[in-house]
mmCIF file of C-alpha atoms and ligand atoms in Angstrom:
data_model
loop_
_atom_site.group_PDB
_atom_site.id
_atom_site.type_symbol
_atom_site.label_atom_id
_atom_site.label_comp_id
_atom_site.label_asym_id
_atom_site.label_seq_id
_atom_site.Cartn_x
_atom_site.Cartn_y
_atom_site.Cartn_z
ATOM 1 C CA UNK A 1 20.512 -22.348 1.811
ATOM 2 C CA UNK A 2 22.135 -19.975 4.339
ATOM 3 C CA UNK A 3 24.894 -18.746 1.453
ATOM 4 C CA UNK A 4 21.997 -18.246 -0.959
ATOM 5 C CA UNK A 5 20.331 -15.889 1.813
ATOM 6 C CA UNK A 6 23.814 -14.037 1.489
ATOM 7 C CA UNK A 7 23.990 -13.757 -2.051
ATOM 8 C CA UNK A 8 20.694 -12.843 -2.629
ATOM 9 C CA UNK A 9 19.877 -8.899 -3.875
ATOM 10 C CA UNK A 10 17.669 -7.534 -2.115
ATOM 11 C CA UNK A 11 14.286 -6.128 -4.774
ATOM 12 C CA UNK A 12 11.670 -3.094 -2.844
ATOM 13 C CA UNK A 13 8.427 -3.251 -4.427
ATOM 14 C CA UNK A 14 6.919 0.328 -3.786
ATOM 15 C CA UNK A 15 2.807 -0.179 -4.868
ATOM 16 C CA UNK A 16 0.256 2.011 -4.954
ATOM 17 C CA UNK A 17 -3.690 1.675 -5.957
ATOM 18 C CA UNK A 18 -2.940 0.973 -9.611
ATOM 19 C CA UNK A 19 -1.238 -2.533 -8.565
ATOM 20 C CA UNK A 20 -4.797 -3.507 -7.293
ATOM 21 C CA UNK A 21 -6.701 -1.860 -10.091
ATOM 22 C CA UNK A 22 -7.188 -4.866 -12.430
ATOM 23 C CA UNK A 23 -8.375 -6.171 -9.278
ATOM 24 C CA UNK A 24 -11.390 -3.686 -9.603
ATOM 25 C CA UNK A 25 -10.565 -1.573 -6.885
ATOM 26 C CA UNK A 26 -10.596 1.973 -8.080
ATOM 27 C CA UNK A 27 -7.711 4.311 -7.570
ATOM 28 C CA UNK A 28 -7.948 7.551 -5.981
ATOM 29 C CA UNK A 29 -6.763 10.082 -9.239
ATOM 30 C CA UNK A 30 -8.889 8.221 -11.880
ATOM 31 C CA UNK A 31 -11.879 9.469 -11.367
ATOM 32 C CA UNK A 32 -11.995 12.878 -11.361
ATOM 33 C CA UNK A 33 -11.110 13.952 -8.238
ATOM 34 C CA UNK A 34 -13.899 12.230 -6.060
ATOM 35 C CA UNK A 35 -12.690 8.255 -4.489
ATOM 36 C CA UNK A 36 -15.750 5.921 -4.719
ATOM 37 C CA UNK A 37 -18.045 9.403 -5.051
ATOM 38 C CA UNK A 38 -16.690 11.325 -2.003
ATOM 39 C CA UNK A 39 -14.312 14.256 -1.702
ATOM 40 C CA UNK A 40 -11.168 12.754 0.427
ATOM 41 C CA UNK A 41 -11.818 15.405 2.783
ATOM 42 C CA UNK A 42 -14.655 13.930 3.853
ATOM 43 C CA UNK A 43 -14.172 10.410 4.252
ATOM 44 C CA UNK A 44 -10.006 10.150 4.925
ATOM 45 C CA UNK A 45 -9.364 12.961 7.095
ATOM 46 C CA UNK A 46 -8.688 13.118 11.147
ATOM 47 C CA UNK A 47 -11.233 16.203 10.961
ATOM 48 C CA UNK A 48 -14.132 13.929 9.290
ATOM 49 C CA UNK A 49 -13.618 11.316 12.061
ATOM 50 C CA UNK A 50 -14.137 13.908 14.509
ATOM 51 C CA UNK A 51 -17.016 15.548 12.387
ATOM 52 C CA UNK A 52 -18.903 12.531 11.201
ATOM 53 C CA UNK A 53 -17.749 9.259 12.826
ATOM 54 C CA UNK A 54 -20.604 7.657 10.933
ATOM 55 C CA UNK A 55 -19.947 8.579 7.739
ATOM 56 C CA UNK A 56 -16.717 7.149 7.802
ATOM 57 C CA UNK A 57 -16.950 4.521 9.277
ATOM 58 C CA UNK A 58 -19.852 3.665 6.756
ATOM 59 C CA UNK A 59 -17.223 4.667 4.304
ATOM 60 C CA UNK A 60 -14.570 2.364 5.244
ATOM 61 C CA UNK A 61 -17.053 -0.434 5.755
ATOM 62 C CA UNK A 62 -17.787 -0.632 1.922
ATOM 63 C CA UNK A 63 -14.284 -0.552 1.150
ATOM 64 C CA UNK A 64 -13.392 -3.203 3.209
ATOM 65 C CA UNK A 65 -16.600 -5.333 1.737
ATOM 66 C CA UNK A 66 -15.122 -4.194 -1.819
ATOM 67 C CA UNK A 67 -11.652 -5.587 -0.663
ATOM 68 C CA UNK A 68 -13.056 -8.617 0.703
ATOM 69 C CA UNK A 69 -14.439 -9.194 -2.616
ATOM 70 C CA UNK A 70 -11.468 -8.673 -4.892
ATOM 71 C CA UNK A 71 -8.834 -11.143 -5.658
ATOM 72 C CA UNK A 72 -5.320 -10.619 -6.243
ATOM 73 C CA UNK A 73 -4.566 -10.431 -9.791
ATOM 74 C CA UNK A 74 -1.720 -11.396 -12.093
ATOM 75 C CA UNK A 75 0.727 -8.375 -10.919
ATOM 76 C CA UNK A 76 0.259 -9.362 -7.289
ATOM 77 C CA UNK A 77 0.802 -13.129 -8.218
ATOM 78 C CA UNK A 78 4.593 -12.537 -10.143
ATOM 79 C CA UNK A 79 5.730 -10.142 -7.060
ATOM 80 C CA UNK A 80 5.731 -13.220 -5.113
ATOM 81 C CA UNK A 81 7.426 -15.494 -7.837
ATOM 82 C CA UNK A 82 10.572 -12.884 -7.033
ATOM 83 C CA UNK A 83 10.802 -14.553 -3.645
ATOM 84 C CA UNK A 84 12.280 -17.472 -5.563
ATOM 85 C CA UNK A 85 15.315 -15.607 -6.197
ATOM 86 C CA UNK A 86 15.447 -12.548 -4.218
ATOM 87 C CA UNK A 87 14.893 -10.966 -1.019
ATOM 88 C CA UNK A 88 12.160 -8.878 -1.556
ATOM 89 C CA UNK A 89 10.119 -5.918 0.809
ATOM 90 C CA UNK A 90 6.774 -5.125 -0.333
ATOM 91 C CA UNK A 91 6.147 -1.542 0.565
ATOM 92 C CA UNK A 92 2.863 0.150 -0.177
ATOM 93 C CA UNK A 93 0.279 2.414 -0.435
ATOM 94 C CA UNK A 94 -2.360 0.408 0.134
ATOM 95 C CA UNK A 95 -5.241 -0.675 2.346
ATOM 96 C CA UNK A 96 -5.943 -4.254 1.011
ATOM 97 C CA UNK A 97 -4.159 -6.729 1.678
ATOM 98 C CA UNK A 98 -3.809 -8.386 -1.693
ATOM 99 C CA UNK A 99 0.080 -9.047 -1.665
ATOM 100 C CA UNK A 100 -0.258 -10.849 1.355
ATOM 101 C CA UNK A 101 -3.332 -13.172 -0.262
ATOM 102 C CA UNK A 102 -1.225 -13.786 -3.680
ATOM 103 C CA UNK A 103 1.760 -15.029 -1.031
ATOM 104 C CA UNK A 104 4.308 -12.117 -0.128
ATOM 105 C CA UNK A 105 5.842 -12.781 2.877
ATOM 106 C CA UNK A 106 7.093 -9.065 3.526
ATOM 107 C CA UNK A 107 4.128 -6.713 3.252
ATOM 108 C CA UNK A 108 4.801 -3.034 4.902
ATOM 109 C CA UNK A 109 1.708 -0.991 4.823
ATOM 110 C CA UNK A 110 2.075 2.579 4.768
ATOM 111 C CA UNK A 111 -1.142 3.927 5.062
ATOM 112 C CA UNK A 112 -2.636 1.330 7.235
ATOM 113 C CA UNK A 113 -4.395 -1.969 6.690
ATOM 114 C CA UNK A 114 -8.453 -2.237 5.856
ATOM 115 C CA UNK A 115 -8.558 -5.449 7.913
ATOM 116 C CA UNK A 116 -8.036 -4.042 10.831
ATOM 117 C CA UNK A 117 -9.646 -1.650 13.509
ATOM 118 C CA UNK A 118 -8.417 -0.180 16.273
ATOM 119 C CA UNK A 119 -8.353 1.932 19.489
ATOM 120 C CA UNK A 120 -8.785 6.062 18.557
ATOM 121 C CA UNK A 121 -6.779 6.045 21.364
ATOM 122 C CA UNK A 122 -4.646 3.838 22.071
ATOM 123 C CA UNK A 123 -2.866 3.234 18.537
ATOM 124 C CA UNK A 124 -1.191 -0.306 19.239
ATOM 125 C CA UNK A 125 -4.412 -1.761 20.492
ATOM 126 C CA UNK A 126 -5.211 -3.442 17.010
ATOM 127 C CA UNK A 127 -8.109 -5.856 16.226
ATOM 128 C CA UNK A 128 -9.783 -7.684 13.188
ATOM 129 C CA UNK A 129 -11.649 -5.561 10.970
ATOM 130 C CA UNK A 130 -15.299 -7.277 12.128
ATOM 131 C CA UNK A 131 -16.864 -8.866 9.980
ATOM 132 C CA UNK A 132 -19.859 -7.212 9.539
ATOM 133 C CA UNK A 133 -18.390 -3.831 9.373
ATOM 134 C CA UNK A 134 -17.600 -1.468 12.051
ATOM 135 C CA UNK A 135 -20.285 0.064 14.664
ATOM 136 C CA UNK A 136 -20.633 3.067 16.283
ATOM 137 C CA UNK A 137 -20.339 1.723 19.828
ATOM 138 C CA UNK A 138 -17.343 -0.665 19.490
ATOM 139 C CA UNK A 139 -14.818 -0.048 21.603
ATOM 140 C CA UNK A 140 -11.376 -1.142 22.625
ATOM 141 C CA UNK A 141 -10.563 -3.040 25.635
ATOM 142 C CA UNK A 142 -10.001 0.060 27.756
ATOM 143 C CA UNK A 143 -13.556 1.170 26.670
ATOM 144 C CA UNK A 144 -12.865 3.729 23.736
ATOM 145 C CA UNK A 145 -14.405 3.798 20.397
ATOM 146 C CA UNK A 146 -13.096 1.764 18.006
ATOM 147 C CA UNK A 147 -11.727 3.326 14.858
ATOM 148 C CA UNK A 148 -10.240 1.875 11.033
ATOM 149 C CA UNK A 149 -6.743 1.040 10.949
ATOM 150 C CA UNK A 150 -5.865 3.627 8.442
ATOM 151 C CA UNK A 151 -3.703 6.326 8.286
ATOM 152 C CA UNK A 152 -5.895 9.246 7.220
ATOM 153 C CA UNK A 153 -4.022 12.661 5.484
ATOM 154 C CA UNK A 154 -2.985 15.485 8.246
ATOM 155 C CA UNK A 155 -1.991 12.274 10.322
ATOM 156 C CA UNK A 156 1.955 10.628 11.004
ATOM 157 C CA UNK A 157 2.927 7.911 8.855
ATOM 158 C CA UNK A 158 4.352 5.717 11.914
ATOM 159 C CA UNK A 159 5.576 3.405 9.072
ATOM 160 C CA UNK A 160 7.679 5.813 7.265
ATOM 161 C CA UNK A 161 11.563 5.784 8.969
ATOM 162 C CA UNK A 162 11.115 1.430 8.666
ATOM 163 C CA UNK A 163 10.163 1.868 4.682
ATOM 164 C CA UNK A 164 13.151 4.511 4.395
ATOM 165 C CA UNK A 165 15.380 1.834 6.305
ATOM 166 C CA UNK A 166 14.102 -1.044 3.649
ATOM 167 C CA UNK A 167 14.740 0.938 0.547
ATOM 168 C CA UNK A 168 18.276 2.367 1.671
ATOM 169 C CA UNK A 169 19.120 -1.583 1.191
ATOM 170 C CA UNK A 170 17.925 -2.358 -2.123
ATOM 171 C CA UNK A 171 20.046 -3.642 -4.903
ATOM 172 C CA UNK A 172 16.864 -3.265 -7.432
ATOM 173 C CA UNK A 173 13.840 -1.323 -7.070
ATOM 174 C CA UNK A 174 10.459 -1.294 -8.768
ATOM 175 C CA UNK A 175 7.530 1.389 -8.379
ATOM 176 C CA UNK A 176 4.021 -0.009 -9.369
ATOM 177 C CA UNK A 177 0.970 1.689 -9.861
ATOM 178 C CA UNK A 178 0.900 5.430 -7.971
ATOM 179 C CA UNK A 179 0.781 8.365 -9.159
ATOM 180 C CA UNK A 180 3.731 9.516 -6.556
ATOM 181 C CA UNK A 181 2.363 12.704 -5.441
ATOM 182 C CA UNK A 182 1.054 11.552 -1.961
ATOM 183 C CA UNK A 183 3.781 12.514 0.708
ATOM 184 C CA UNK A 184 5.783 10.937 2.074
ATOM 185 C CA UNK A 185 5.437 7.677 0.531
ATOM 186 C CA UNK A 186 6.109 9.799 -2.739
ATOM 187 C CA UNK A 187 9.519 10.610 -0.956
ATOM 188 C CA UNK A 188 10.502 6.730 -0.391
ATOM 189 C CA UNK A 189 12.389 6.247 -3.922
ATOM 190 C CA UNK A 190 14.992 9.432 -3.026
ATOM 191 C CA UNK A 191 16.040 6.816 -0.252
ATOM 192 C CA UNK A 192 17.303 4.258 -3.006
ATOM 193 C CA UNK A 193 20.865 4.204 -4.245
ATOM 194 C CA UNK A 194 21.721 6.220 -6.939
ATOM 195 C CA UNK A 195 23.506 3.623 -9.377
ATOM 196 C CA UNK A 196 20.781 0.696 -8.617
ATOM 197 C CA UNK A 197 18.470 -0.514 -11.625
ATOM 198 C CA UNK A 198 14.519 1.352 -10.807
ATOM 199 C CA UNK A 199 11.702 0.561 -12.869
ATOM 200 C CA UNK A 200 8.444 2.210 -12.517
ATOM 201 C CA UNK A 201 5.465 0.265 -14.071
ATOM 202 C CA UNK A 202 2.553 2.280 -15.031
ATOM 203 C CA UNK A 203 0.485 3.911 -17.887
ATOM 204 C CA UNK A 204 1.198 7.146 -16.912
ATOM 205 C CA UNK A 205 4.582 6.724 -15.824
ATOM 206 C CA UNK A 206 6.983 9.417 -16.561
ATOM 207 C CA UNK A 207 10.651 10.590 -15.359
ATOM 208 C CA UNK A 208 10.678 11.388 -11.558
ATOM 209 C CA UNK A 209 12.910 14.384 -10.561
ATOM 210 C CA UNK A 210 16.033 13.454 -9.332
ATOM 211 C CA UNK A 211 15.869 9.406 -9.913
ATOM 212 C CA UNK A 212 18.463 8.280 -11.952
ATOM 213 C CA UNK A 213 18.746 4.863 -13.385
ATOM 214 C CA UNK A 214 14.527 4.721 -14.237
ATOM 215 C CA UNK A 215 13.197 2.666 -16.632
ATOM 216 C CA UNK A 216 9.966 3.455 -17.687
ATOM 217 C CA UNK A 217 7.479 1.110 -18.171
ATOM 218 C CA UNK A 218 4.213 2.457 -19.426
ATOM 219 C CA UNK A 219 1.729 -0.412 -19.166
ATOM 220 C CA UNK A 220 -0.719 -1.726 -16.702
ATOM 221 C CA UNK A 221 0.515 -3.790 -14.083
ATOM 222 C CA UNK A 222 -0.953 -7.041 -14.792
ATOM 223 C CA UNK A 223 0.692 -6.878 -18.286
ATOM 224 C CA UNK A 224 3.707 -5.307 -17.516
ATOM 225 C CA UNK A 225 4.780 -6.931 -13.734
ATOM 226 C CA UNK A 226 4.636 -10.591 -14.784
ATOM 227 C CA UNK A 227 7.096 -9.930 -17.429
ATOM 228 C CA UNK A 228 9.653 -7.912 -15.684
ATOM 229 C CA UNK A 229 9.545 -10.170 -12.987
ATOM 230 C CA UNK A 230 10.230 -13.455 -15.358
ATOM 231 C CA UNK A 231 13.007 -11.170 -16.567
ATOM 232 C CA UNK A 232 14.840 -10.771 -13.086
ATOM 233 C CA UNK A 233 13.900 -14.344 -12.374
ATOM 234 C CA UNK A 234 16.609 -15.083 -15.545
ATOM 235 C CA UNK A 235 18.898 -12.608 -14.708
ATOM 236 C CA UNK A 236 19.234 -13.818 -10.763
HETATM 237 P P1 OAD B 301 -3.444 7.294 -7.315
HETATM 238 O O1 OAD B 301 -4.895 7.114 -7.582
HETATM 239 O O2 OAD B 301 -2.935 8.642 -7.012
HETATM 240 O O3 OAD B 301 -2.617 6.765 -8.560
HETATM 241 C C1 OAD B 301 -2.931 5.527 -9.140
HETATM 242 C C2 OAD B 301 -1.939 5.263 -10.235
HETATM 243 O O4 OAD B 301 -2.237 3.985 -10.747
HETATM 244 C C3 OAD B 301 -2.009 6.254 -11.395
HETATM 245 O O5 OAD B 301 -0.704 6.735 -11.667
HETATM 246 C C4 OAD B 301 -2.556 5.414 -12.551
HETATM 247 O O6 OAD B 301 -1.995 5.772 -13.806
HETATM 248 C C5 OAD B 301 -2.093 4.043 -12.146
HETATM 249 N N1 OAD B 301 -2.868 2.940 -12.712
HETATM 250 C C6 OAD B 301 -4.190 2.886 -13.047
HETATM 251 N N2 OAD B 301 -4.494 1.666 -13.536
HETATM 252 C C7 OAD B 301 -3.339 0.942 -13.501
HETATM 253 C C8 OAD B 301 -3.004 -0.398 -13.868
HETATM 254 N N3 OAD B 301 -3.900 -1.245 -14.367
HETATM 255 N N4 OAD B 301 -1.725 -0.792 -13.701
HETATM 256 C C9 OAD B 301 -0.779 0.055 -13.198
HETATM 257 N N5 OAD B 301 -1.040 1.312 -12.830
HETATM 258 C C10 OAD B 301 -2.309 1.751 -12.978
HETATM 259 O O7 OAD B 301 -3.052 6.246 -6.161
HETATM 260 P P2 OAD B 301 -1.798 6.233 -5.187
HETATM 261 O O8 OAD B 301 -0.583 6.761 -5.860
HETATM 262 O O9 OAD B 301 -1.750 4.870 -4.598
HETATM 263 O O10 OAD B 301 -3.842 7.575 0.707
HETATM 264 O O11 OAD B 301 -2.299 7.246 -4.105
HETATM 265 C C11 OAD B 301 -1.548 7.444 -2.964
HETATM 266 C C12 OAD B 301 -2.426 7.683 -1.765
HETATM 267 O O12 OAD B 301 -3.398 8.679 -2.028
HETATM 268 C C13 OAD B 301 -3.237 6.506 -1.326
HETATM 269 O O13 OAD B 301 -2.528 5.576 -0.538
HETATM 270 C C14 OAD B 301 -4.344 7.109 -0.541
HETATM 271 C C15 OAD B 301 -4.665 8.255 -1.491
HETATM 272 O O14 OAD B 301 -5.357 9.275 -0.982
HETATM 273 C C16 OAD B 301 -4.567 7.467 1.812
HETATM 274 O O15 OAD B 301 -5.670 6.955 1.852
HETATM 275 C C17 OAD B 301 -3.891 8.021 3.011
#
């Protein structure tokens, strides 16, 4: 077992919302600009918190109920088939946490994790995401308001140098599902050796700038994932 570990190449998933899609959560550029009928601005930014607490917290409550809801779906499901044969990061995008449900054991969340709350400020006081959705009035145990566990745009991605660190390492990479024009997780794949084998699954997928070695894979991820993944599982 222990010379497997060592011959094992290492895979970096990089997701974003379209890995969840089929899963019927929405993604944030399908629908004309507005996520789940607000402007991003209002629900997603340090400003709104400050503005209108309520509103987002409201906000985030529904997503977290939508979350709760969904199920992983066949994409999630052959990511962690890889673990048979591979060492393999999940790093992504998303809030939900339906990688870890379908069974990866290495989930990195960039942009924070719907299941949780925590201090606004104290950042490593975390808690469960309660139940019945998050109240004006919870607070941490040093007495401040309590606050989703997301990383909202304008704020640090404390995640980032640890994703950089994971993809550096990769003998094979695959991008599924985001429209890579969020930064910095849009930055991530530049970290990845030139000469490794990428694939980007997705059915708007296209050439990034200054990625060599990309195969494009223009397809949805539930279609598209399960086969690719059989297809490394033969070529271990
Ligand atoms: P986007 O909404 O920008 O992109 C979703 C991508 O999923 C698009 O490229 C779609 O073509 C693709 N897609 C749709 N259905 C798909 C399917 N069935 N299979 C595969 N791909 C599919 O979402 P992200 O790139 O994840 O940030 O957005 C990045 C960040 O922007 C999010 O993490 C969020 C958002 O604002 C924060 O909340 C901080």
């Amino acid at each position: 077992m222990k010379e497997n570990i060592v011959t094992m190449k290492r895979i970096v998933i990089l997701t974003g919302a379209g890995v969840s899609a089929e899963s019927g959560i929405r993604t944030f550029r399908d629908s004309d600009g507005l996520w789940e009928n607000y402007r991003v601005e209002d629900v997603a930014t340090y400003d709104a918190w400050l503005r209108d607490p309520e509103l987002v917290i409201n906000f985030y409550n529904e997503r977290y109920k939508q979350v709760k809801a969904a199920k992983p779906n066949a994409a999630h499901l052959a990511l962690k088939k890889l673990e048979q044969k591979y060492i393999v990061d999940v790093v992504t995008q998303n809030v939900d946490d339906l990688h870890e449900r379908a069974g990866s054991s290495r989930v990195l969340h960039l942009h924070g994790e719907i299941t949780k709350a925590r201090s606004s400020e104290y950042d490593d006081l975390i808690y469960p995401y309660p139940e019945e959705g998050l109240k004006i009035g919870d607070k941490c145990e040093k007495g401040y308001q309590l606050r989703p566990h997301i990383v909202w745009f304008g704020e640090a991605v404390p995640m980032l140098v640890k994703a950089a660190n994971i993809v550096e390492k990769a003998d094979i990479v695959i991008i599924i599902g985001t429209s890579m024009v969020v930064y910095p997780a849009a930055s991530l794949i530049h970290y990845a050796k030139r000469d490794i084998p990428k694939y980007y699954i997705d059915p708007k997928a296209s050439n990034v700038s200054g990625v060599s070695n990309l195969n494009i894979i223009a397809d949805k991820a539930g279609t598209a994932t399960p086969k690719l993944v059989d297809e490394l599982l033969e070529n271990a």
